[in-house]
């Protein structure tokens, strides 16, 4: 946890181990969502990244069990399976979109940015 910065944010990574960092400078009044706790919002967002990015199935999980929590495999395996964390290879819009979706409050009809969600 950091409290030496002038902005609020969070970060998460599954490599080399699952960790979440939170910058403890909450936003100014009215800067974020209506009536939602800032810390709950950030923790939900970053925890979604950990759950999503740490998943591995099939050959990736088998090779992760053999080699450990590697980012890149040794040469012969890297040609077929480039990473022990296959979801890290997904586009950023998908990674961030999933996290924003998970922090959205469907009961209040607001998304992660506090804007109204259109229900068609």
C-alpha positions in Angstrom: 0.0 0.0 0.0 1.2 3.4 -0.9 0.2 6.7 0.6 2.9 9.0 -0.8 1.2 10.0 -4.1 -1.3 12.7 -4.9 -3.6 10.5 -6.9 -5.7 7.4 -6.3 -5.2 4.2 -8.2 -4.6 0.5 -7.9 -2.6 -2.2 -9.7 -2.5 -6.0 -9.8 -0.4 -8.7 -11.3 -0.4 -12.5 -11.2 3.4 -12.7 -11.8 5.6 -13.7 -10.0 2.9 -14.2 -7.4 -0.6 -12.7 -7.0 -0.5 -9.2 -5.6 -2.6 -6.1 -5.5 -1.3 -2.6 -4.8 -3.6 0.2 -3.7 -2.6 3.9 -3.7 -4.4 5.2 -0.5 -5.2 8.7 -1.6 -9.0 8.5 -2.1 -10.5 10.7 -4.8 -12.0 14.1 -3.8 -15.6 14.3 -2.9 -17.9 13.7 -5.9 -15.0 12.6 -8.1 -16.0 9.0 -8.3 -19.2 7.1 -7.9 -22.4 8.1 -6.0 -22.5 6.4 -2.6 -20.0 3.6 -3.4 -17.0 3.2 -1.2 -13.9 4.0 -3.1 -11.8 1.2 -1.5 -14.5 -1.4 -2.3 -14.5 -0.3 -5.9 -10.7 -0.5 -6.3 -10.5 -3.8 -4.5 -13.2 -5.4 -6.7 -11.5 -4.1 -9.8 -8.0 -5.3 -8.9 -9.2 -8.6 -7.5 -11.0 -9.3 -10.8 -7.7 -8.8 -12.6 -6.0 -11.4 -10.3 -8.8 -14.0 -10.7 -8.9 -13.5 -14.5 -5.2 -13.3 -15.3 -4.1 -16.1 -13.0 -6.3 -18.7 -14.7 -4.6 -21.4 -16.9 -6.0 -24.5 -18.3 -4.9 -27.4 -20.5 -1.2 -27.4 -21.5 -0.5 -24.1 -19.8 -1.5 -25.4 -16.3 0.4 -28.6 -16.9 3.6 -26.7 -17.8 3.0 -24.3 -14.9 3.0 -27.3 -12.5 6.2 -28.5 -14.0 8.2 -25.2 -14.3 6.4 -23.2 -11.7 4.9 -19.7 -12.1 7.0 -18.7 -15.2 6.2 -15.8 -17.4 8.0 -17.3 -20.5 8.7 -21.0 -21.1 12.1 -22.4 -22.0 12.8 -22.5 -25.8 11.2 -25.7 -27.2 7.9 -25.1 -25.2 7.7 -21.4 -25.9 7.0 -22.0 -29.5 3.7 -23.8 -28.7 2.8 -22.1 -25.3 4.3 -18.7 -25.0 3.2 -18.0 -21.4 2.2 -19.7 -18.2 -0.4 -16.9 -17.9 -2.3 -17.2 -21.2 -4.8 -14.5 -20.3 -2.0 -11.9 -20.1 -1.9 -12.2 -23.9 -5.5 -10.9 -24.3 -6.0 -7.4 -25.5 -6.1 -4.6 -22.8 -9.7 -3.7 -23.7 -10.8 -7.2 -22.7 -8.8 -7.3 -19.5 -10.0 -3.8 -18.3 -13.5 -4.3 -19.6 -14.0 -7.4 -17.5 -12.7 -5.6 -14.4 -15.0 -2.6 -15.0 -17.9 -4.9 -15.7 -17.3 -6.7 -12.3 -17.2 -3.4 -10.4 -20.5 -2.2 -12.0 -23.6 -2.1 -9.8 -26.5 -3.5 -11.8 -29.0 -2.9 -9.0 -28.3 0.8 -9.2 -27.9 0.8 -12.9 -24.4 2.3 -12.9 -21.2 1.1 -14.5 -17.7 1.4 -13.1 -17.5 5.0 -14.0 -20.7 5.9 -12.3 -22.5 6.5 -15.6 -25.9 5.0 -16.3 -26.1 1.6 -18.0 -28.5 1.3 -20.9 -30.7 -1.7 -20.6 -32.3 -2.5 -24.0 
